[in-house]
Every structure is written in C-alpha cells, then in structure tokens.
XYZ file of N, CA and C in Angstrom:
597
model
N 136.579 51.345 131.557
C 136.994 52.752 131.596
C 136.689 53.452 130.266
N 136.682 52.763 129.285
C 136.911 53.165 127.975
C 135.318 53.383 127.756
N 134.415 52.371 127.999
C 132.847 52.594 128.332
C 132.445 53.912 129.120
N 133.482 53.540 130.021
C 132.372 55.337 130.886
C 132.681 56.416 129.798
N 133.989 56.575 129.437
C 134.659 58.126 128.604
C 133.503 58.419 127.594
N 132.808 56.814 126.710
C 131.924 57.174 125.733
C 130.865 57.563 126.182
N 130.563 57.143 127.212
C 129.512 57.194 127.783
C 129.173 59.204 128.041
N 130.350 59.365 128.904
C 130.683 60.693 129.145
C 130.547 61.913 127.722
N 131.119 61.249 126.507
C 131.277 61.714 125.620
C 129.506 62.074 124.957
N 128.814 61.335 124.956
C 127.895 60.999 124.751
C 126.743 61.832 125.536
N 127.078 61.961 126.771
C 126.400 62.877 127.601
C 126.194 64.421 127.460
N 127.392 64.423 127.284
C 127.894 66.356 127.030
C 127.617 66.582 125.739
N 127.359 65.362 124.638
C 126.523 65.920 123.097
C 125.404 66.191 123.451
N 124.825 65.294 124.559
C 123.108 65.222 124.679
C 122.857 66.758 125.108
N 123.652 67.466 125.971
C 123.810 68.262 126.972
C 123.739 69.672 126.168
N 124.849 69.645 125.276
C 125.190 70.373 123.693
C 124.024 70.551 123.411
N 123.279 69.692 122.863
C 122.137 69.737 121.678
C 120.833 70.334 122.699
N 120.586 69.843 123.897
C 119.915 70.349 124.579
C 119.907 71.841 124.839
N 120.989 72.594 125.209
C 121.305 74.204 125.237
C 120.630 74.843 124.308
N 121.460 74.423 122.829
C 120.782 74.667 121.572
C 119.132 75.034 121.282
N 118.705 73.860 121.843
C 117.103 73.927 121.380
C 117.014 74.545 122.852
N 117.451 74.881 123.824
C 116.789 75.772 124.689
C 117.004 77.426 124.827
N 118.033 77.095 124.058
C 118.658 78.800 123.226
C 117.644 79.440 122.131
N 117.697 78.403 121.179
C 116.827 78.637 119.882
C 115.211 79.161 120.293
N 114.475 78.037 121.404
C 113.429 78.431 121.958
C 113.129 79.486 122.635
N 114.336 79.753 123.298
C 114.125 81.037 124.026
C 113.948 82.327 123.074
N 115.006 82.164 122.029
C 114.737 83.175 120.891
C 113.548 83.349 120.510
N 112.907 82.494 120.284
C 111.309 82.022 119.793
C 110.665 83.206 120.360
N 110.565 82.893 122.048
C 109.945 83.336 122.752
C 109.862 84.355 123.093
N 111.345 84.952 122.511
C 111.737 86.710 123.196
C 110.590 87.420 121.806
N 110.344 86.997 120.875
C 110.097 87.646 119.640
C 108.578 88.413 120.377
N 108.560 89.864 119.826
C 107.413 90.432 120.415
C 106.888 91.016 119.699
N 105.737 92.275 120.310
C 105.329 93.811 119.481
C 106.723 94.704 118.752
N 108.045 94.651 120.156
C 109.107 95.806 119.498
C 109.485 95.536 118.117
N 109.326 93.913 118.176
C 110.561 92.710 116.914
C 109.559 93.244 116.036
N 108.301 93.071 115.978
C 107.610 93.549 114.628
C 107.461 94.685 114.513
N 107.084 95.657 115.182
C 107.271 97.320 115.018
C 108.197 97.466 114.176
N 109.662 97.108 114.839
C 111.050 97.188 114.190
C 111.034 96.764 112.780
N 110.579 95.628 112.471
C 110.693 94.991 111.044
C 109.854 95.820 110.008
N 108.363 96.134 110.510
C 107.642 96.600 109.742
C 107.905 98.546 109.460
N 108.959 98.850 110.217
C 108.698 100.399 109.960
C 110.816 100.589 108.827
N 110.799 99.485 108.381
C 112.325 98.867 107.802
C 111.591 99.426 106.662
N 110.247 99.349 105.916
C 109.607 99.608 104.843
C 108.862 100.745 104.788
N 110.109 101.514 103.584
C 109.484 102.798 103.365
C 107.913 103.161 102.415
N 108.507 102.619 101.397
C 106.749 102.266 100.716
C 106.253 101.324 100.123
N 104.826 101.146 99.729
C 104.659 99.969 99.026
C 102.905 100.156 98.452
N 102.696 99.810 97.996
C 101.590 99.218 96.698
C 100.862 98.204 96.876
N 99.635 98.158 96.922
C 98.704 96.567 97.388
C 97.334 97.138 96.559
N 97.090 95.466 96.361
C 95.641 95.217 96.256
C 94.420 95.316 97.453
N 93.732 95.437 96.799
C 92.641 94.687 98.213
C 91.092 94.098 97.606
N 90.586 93.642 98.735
C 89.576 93.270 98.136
C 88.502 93.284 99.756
N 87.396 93.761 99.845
C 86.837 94.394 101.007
C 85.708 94.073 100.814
N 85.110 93.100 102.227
C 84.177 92.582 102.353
C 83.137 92.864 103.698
N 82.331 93.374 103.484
C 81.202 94.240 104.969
C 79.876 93.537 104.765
N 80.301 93.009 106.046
C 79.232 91.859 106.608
C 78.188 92.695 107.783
N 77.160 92.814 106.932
C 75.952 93.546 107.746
C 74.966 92.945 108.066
N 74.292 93.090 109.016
C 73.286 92.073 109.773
C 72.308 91.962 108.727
N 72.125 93.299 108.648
C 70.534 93.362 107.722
C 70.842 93.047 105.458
N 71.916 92.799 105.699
C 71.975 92.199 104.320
C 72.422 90.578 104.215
N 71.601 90.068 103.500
C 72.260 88.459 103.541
C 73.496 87.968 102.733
N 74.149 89.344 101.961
C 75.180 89.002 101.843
C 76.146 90.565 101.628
N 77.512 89.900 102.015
C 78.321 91.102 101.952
C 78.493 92.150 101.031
N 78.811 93.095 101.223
C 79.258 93.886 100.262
C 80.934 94.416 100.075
N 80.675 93.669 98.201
C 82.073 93.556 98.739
C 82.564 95.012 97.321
N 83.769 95.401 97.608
C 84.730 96.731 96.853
C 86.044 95.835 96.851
N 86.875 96.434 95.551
C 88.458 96.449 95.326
C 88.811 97.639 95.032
N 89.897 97.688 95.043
C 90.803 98.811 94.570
C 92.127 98.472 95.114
N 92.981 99.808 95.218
C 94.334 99.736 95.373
C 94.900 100.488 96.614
N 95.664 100.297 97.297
C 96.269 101.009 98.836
C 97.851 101.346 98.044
N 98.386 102.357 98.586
C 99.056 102.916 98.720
C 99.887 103.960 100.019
N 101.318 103.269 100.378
C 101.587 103.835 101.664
C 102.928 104.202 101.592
N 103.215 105.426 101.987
C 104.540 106.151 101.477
C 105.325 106.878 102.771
N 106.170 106.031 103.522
C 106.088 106.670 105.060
C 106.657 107.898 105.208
N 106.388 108.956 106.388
C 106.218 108.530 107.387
C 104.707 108.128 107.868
N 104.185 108.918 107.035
C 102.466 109.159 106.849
C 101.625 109.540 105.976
N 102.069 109.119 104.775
C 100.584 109.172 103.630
C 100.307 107.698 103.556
N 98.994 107.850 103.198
C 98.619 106.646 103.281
C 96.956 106.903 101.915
N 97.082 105.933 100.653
C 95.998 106.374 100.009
C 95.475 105.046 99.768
N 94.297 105.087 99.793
C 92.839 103.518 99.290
C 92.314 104.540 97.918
N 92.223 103.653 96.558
C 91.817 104.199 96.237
C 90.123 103.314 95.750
N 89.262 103.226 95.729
C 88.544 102.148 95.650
C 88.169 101.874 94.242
N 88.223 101.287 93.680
C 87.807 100.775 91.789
C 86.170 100.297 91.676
N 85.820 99.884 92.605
C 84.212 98.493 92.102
C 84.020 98.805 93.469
N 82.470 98.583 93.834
C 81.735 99.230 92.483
C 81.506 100.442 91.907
N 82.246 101.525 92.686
C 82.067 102.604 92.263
C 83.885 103.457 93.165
N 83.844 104.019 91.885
C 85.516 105.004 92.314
C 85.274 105.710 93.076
N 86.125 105.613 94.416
C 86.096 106.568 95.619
C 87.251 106.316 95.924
N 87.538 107.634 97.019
C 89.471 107.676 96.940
C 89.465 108.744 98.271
N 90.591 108.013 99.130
C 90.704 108.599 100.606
C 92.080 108.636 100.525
N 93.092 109.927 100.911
C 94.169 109.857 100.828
C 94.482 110.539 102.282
N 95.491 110.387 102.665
C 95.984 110.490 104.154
C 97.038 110.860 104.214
N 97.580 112.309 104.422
C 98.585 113.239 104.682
C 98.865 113.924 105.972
N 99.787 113.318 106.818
C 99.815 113.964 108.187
C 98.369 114.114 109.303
N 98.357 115.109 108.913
C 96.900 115.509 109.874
C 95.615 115.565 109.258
N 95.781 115.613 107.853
C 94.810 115.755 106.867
C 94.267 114.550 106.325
N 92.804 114.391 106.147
C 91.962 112.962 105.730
C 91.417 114.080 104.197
N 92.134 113.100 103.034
C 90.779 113.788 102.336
C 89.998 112.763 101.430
N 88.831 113.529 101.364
C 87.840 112.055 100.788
C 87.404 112.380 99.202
N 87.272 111.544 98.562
C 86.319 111.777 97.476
C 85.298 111.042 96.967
N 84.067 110.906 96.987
C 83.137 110.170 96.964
C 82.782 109.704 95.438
N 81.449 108.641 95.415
C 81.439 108.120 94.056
C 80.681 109.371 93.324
N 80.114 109.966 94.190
C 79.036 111.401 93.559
C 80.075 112.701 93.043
N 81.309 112.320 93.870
C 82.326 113.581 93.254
C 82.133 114.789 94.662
N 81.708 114.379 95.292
C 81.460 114.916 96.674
C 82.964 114.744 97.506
N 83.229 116.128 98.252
C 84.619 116.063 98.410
C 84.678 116.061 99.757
N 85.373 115.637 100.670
C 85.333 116.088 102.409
C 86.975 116.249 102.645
N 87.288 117.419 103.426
C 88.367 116.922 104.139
C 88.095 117.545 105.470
N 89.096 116.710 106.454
C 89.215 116.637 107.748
C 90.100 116.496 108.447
N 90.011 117.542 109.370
C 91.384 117.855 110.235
C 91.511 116.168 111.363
N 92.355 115.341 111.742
C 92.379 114.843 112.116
C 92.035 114.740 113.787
N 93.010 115.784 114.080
C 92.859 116.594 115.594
C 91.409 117.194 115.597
N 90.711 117.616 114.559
C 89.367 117.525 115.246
C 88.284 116.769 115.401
N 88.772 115.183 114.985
C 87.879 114.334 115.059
C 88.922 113.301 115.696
N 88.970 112.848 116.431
C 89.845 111.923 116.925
C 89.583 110.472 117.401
N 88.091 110.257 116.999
C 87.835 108.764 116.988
C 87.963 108.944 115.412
N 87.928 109.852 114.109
C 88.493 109.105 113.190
C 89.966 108.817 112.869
N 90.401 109.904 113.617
C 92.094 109.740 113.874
C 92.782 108.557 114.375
N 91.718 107.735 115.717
C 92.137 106.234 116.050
C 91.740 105.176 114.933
N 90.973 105.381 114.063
C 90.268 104.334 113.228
C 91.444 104.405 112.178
N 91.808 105.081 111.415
C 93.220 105.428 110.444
C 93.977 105.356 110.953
N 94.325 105.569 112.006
C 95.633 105.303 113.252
C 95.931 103.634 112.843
N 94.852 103.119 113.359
C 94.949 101.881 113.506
C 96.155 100.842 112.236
N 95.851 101.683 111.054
C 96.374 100.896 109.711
C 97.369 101.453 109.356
N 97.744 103.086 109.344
C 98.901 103.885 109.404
C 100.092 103.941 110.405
N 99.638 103.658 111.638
C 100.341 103.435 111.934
C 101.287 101.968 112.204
N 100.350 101.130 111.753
C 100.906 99.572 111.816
C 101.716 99.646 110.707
N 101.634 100.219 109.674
C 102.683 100.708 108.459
C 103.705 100.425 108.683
N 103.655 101.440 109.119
C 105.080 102.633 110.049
C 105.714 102.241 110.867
N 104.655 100.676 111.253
C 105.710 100.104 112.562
C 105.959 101.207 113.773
N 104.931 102.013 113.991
C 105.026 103.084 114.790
C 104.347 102.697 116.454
N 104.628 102.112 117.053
C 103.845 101.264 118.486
C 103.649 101.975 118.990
N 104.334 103.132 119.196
C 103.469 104.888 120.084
C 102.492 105.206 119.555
N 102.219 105.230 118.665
C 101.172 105.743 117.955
C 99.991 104.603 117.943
N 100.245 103.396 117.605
C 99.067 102.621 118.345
C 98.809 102.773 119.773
N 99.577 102.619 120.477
C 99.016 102.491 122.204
C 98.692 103.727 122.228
N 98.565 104.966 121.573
C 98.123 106.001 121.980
C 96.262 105.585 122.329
N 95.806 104.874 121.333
C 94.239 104.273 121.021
C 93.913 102.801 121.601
N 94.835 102.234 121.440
C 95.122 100.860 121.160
C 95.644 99.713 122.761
N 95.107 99.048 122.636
C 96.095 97.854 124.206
C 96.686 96.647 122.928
N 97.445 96.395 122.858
C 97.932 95.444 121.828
C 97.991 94.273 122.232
N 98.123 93.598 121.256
C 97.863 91.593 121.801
C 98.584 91.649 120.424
N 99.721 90.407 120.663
C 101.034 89.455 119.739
C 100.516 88.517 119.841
N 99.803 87.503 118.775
C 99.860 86.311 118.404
C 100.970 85.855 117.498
N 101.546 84.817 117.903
C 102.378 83.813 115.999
C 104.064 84.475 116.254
N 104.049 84.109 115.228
C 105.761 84.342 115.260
C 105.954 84.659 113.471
N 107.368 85.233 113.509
C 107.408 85.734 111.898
C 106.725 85.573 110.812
N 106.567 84.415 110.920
C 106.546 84.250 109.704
C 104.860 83.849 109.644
N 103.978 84.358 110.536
C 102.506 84.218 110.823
C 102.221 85.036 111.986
N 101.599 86.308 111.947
C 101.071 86.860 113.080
C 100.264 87.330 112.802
N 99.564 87.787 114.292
C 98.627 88.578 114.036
C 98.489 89.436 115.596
N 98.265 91.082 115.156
C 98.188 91.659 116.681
C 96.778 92.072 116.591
N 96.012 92.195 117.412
C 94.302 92.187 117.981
C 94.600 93.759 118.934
N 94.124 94.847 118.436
C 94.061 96.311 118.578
C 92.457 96.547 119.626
N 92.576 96.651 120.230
C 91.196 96.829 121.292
C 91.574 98.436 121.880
N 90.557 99.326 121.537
C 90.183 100.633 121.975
C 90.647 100.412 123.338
N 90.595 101.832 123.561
C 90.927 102.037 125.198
C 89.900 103.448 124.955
N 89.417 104.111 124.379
C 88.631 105.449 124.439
C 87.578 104.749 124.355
N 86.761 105.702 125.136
C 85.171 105.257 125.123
C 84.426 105.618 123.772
N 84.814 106.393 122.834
C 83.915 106.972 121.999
C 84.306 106.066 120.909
N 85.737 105.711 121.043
C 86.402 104.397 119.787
C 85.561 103.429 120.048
N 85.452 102.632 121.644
C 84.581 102.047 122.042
C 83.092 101.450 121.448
N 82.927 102.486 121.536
C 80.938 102.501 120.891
C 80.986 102.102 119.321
N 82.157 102.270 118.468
C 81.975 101.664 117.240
C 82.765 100.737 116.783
N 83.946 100.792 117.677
C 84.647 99.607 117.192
C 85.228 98.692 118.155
N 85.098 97.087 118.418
C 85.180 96.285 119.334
C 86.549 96.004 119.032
N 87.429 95.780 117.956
C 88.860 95.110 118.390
C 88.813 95.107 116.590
N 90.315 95.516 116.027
C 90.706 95.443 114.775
C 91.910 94.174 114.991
N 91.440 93.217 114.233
C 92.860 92.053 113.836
C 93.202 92.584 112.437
N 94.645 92.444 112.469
C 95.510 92.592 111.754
C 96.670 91.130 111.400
N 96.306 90.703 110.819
C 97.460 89.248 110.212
C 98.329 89.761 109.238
N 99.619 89.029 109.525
C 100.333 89.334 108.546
C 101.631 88.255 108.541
N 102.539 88.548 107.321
C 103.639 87.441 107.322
C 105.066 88.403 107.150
N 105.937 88.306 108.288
C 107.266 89.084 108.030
C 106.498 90.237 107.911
N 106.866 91.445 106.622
C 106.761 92.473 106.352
C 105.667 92.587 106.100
N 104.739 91.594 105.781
C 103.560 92.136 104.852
C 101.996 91.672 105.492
N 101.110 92.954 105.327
C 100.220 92.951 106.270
C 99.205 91.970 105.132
N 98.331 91.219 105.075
C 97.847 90.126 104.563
C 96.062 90.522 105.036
N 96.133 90.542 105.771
C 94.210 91.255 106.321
C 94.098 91.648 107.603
N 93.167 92.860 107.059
C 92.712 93.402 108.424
C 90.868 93.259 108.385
N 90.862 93.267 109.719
C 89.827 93.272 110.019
C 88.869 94.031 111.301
N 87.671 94.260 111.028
C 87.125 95.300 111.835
C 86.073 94.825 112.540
N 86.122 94.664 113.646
C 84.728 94.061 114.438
C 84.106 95.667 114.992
N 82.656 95.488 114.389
C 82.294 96.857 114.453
C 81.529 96.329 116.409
N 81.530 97.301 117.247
C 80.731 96.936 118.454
C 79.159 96.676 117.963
N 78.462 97.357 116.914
C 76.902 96.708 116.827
C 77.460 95.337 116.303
N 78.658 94.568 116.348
C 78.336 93.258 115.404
C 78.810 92.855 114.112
N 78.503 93.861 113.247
C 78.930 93.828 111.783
C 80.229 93.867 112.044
N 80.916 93.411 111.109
C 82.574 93.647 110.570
C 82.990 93.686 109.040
N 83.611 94.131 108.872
C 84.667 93.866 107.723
C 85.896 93.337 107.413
N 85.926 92.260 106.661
C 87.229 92.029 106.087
C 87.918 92.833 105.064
N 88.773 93.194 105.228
C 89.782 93.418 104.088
C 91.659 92.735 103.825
N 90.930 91.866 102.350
C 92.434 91.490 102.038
C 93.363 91.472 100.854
N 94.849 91.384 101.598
C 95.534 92.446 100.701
C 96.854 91.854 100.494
N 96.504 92.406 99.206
C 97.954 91.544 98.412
C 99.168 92.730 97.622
N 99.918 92.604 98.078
C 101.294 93.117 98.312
C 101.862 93.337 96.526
N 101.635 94.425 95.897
C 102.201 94.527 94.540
C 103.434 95.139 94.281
N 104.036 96.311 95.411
C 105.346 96.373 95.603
C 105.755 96.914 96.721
N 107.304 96.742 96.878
C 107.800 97.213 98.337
C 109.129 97.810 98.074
N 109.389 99.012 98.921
C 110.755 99.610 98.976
C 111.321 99.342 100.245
C-alpha cells in the first residue's frame, strides 16, 4: 500500500513537471509579429553604427560605406554616411531629405513617390514597432524567438515589386542587428548595425 501512495506520489510530480514544460512551450509558441511590434515601439530613441555592404553583379567586390543612424520616434529617422564620402538622408514625417557627396540637395514628398515611401517604410517603421505601417507594403514572416529573430518583408505592390524581392531584418530583443535588401535584378545589400545608445 505504502508502494502504490509513492508510486502515486511520484506520478502527479511527473504530471506537475510535464504541464510546466507544456505551459512554458506553449508560451514559446504564442510569441509573434504583435510580441515584437510591442517590444520594439517600448523604444523611443537611439544611436547606431553601421557598416554597408552592396553586392553588385558587375563588380567583383562590394562596395562597402559607414556612418551613423539615428532614430527619434514617432518618425525621424537620419543615416548619416562618413566613408567614403559624407552623404546624409534625414527622414521627417512625410519629408525625405537628401544630401549628396557633391553637396547636391533633394527633397521629397513621400506621398508623391510611394515606392520610395515603402523602401523607408520598411526600416522606420520596424523602429516604431509600427505593424500597420508595414503591412501597408509588406506580407510579414516571424522567424526565432527573443532573443534571435528575424522578420522577411516581401512587397505586395507591383512597382515595390520590380526593385525589391524581400528585405530581412535580424535582430535580438530590442535591437535591430542587420538588414538586408534583396534587390529583384539580384544584387543586395547588407547593412550592419551596432547599437551605441537607447532611450
């Protein structure tokens, strides 16, 4: 008698511990796009490196730029580029403005170009943790879990289409780590980025 009770006793730990890891897993599993949206738009601004690498068919080797990013939510967003030559794109609401290495200036209404509006979309709004604002351009794909992900951004417009095949984005917790650009002719770019401060 005293055998079965342990026995019994013994069962309902197994039983215990089993729930647990089927609780814990399930948590695992619930983790999605909202869980990271949510986490990543927790951060109002922050400061990064980068270092940017464009892999072109017709060159045998990349070309690569650094400089510095800067993102201040709800929506500025500035690259400023250092090497090999200073150029600087800053991003205010609706407004793109550019400055070239020649000192050549552009700005651009966003709303009137709107495949460049999805291409900046793409990184501003992953900021922001803003998921409306991606699926506006965007079909999203969740790989990994916290503490390693990565979401894969694939156009849905035809004109995004024709130049850009799918942007990956990796990152850890809060911090976006590289993006990347598969251009549709083929070429892509890496860019990666290291995190110098956060609010």
């Amino acid at each position: 008698m005293q055998q079965m009770r342990k026995l019994s006793v013994v069962t309902r730990a197994c039983v215990g511990i089993s729930l647990l890891v089927a609780a814990a897993t399930s948590m695992a599993a619930e983790w999605g796009v909202n869980d990271l949206m949510q986490s990543l738009s927790q951060k109002k601004a922050g400061t990064a490196t980068f270092v940017e690498k464009k892999f072109i068919s017709t060159l045998n080797q990349p070309l690569e730029s650094t400089g510095q990013l800067a993102f201040t939510a709800p929506d500025r967003l500035e690259k400023r580029t250092l090497s090999p030559a200073a150029e600087s794109m800053i991003l205010q609401g609706d407004k793109l403005m550019v400055e070239r290495a020649d000192g050549k200036k552009l700005n651009v209404s966003l709303s009137d170009r709107p495949e460049v509006s999805a291409f900046v979309e793409s990184i501003r709004a992953t900021l922001a943790g803003d998921k409306a604002g991606l699926e506006k351009y965007y079909a999203i794909v969740l790989n990994g879990k916290p503490e390693q992900w990565q979401i894969s951004l694939t156009p849905t417009q035809s004109k995004m289409q024709k130049v850009i095949s799918q942007i990956r984005i990796q990152g850890t917790k809060t911090q976006i780590k590289m993006i990347t650009f598969l251009q549709a002719d083929g070429d892509r770019s890496e860019m990666t980025i290291t995190e110098t401060s956060s609010k």
